[in-house]
Tab-separated table of C-alpha atoms in Angstrom:
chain	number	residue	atom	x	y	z
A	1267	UNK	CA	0.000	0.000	0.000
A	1268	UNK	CA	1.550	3.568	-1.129
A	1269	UNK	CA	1.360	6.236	1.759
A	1270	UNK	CA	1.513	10.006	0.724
A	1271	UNK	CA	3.829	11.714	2.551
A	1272	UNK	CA	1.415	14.065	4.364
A	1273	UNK	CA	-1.476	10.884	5.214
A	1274	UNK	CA	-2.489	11.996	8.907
A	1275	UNK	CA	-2.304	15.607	8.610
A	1276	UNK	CA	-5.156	18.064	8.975
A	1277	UNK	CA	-5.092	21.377	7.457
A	1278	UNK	CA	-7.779	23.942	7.690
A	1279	UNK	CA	-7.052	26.981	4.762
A	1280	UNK	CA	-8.752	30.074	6.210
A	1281	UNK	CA	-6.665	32.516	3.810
A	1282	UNK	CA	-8.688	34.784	1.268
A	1283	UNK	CA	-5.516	35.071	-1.102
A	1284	UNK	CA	-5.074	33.306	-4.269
A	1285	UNK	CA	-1.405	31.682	-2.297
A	1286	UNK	CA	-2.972	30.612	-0.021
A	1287	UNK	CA	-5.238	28.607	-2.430
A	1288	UNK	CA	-2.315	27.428	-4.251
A	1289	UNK	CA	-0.450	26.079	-0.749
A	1290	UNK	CA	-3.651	24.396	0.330
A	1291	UNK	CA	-3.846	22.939	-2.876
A	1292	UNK	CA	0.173	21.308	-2.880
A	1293	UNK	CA	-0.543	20.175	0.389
A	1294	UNK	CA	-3.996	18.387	-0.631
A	1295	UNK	CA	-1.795	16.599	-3.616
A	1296	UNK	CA	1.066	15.806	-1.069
A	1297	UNK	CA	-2.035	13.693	0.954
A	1298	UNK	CA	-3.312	16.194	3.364
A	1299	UNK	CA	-6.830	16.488	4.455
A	1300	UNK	CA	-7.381	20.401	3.677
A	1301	UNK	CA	-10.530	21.700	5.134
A	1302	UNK	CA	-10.882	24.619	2.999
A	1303	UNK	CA	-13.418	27.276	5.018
A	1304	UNK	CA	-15.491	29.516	3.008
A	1305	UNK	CA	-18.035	32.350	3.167
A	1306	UNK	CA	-21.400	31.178	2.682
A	1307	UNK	CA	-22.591	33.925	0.458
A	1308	UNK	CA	-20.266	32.664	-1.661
A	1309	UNK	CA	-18.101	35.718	-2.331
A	1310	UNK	CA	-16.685	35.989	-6.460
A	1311	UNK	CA	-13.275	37.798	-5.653
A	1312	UNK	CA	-10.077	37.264	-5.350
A	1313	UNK	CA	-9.611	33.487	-4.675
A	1314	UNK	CA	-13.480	33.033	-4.988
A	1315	UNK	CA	-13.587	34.303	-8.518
A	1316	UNK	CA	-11.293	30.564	-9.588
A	1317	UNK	CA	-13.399	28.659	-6.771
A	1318	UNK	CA	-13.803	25.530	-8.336
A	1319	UNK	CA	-9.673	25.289	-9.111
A	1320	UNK	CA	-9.007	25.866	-5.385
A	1321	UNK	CA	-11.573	23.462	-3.963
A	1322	UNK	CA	-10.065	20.925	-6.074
A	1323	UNK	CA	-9.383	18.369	-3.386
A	1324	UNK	CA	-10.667	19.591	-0.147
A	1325	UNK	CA	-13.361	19.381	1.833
A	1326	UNK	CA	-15.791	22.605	2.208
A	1327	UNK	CA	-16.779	23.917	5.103
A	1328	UNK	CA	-19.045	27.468	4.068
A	1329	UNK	CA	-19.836	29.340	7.239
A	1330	UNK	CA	-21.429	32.574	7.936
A	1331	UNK	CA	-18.864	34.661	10.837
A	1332	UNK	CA	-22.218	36.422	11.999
A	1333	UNK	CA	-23.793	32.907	12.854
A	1334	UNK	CA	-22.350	31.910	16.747
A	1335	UNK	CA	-23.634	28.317	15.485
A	1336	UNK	CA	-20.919	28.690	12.735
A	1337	UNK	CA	-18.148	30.238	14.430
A	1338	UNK	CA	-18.246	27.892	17.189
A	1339	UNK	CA	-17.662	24.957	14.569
A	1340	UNK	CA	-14.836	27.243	13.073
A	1341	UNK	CA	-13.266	27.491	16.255
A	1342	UNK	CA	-13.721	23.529	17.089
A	1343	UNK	CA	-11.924	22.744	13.310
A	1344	UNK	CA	-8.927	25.271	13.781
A	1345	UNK	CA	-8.146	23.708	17.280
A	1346	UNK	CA	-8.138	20.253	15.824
A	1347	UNK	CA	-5.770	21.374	13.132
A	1348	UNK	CA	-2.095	20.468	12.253
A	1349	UNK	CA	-1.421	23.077	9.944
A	1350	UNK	CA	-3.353	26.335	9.616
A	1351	UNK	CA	-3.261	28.760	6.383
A	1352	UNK	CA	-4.218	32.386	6.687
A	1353	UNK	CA	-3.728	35.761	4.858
A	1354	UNK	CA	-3.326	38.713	7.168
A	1355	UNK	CA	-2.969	41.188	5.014
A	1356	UNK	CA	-6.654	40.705	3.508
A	1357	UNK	CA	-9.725	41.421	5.524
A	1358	UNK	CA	-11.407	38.166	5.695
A	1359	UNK	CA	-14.312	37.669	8.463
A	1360	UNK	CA	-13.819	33.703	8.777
A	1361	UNK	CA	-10.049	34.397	9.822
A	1362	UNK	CA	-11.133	37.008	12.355
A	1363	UNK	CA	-14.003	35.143	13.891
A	1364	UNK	CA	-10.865	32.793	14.900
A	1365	UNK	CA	-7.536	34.883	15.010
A	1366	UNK	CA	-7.512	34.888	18.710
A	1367	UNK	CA	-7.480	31.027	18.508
A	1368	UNK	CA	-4.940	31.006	15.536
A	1369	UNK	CA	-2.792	33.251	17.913
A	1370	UNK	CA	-2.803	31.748	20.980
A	1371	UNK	CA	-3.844	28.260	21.215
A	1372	UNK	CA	-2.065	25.233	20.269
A	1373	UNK	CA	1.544	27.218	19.824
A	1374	UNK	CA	4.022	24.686	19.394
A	1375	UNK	CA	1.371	21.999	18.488
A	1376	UNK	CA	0.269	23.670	15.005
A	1377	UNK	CA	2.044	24.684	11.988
A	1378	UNK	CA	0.746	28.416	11.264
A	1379	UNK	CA	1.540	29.814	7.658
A	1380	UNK	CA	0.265	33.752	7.074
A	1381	UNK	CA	0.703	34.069	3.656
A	1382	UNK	CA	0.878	37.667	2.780
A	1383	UNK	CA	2.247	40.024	0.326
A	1384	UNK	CA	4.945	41.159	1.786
A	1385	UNK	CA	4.882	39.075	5.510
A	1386	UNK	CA	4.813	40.086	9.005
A	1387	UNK	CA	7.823	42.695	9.314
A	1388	UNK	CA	9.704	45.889	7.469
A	1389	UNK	CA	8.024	48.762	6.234
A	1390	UNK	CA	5.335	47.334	3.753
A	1391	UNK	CA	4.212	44.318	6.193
A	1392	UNK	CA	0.030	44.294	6.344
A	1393	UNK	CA	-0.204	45.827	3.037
A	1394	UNK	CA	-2.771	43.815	1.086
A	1395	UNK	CA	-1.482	44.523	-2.240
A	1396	UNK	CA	-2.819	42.612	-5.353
A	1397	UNK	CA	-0.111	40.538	-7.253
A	1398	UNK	CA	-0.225	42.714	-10.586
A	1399	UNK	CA	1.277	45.904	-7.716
A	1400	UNK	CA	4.060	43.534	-6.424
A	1401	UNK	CA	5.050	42.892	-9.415
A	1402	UNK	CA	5.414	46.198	-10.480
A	1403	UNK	CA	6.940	46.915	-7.193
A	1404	UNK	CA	9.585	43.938	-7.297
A	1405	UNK	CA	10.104	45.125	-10.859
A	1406	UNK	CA	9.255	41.554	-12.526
A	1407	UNK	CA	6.936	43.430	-14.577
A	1408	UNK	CA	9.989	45.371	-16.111
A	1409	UNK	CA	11.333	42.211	-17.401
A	1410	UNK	CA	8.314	41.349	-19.524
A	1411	UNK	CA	6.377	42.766	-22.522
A	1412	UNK	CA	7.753	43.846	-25.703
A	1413	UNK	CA	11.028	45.944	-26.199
A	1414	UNK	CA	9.325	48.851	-27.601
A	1415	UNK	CA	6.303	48.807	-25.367
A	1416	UNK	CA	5.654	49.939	-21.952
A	1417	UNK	CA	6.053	46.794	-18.781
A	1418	UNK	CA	3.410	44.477	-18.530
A	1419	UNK	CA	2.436	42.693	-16.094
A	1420	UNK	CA	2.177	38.601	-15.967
A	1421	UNK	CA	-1.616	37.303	-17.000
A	1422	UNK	CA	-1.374	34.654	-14.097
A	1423	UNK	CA	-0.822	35.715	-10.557
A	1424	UNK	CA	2.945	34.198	-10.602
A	1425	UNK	CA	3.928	35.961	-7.205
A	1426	UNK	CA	0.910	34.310	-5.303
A	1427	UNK	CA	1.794	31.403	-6.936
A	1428	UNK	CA	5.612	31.393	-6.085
A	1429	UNK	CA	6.424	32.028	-2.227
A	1430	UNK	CA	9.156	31.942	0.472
A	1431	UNK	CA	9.960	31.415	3.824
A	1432	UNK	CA	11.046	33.847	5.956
């Protein structure tokens, strides 16, 4: 019998960004459960807008922050968690209903990756800037387009995509 490397491991993905998506997504393919928490009015930005690629492999969990019913389950499935994904930079209600739990509870115990823009420290951390603006700002979107034109920027979101630890 094959074992995937990750067979045993729970990971609930509470992070609105489109990396955070993607990470949930390796893990899910490396044999993870990923519990992948949504809004139940079934938001169409950002990570929402490419749903179906980023549920791909998870279980669903839509909850409403307002409802105590729903929190209270959020709570119960972050605490049970090996490995929790967020995105602090982006306003996200589901995170917050829990971010006292994510921040205190279970240290040492859980695996907590905050993927963000531009991550927890320096002068831009907690900026929730799109990918097509880091790119400009990293100057990756100097490097592409055509000679005689002005930058462009990469179609796919290849800097949510691409991360790295600090």
């Amino acid at each position: 019998m094959t074992r995937n490397v990750l067979d045993g491991v729970t990971v609930v993905e509470l992070g609105a960004r489109i990396a955070a998506g993607a990470c949930g997504s390796l893990l899910a393919q490396l044999g993870a459960r990923v519990v992948l928490i949504e809004p139940r009015d079934g938001a169409a930005t950002g990570k929402w807008a490419q749903r179906a690629v980023f549920a791909a492999g998870k279980t669903s969990l839509a909850l409403d922050p307002a409802d105590p019913a729903d929190r209270s389950l959020l709570r119960r499935v972050v605490a049970a968690a090996d490995v929790v994904l967020t995105s602090g930079d982006v306003a996200d209600p589901l995170a917050a209903a829990v971010a006292d739990l994510v921040a205190a509870e279970n240290v040492g115990r859980q695996v907590r990756c905050d993927l963000t823009a531009f991550g927890s420290s320096g002068p831009m951390a907690g900026k929730p800037y799109p990918d097509a603006l880091v790119q400009a700002l990293t100057g990756l979107m100097e490097t592409s387009g055509f000679a005689d034109g002005p930058p462009q920027g990469m179609p796919a979101p290849i800097l949510e995509w691409a991360s790295e630890v600090e």
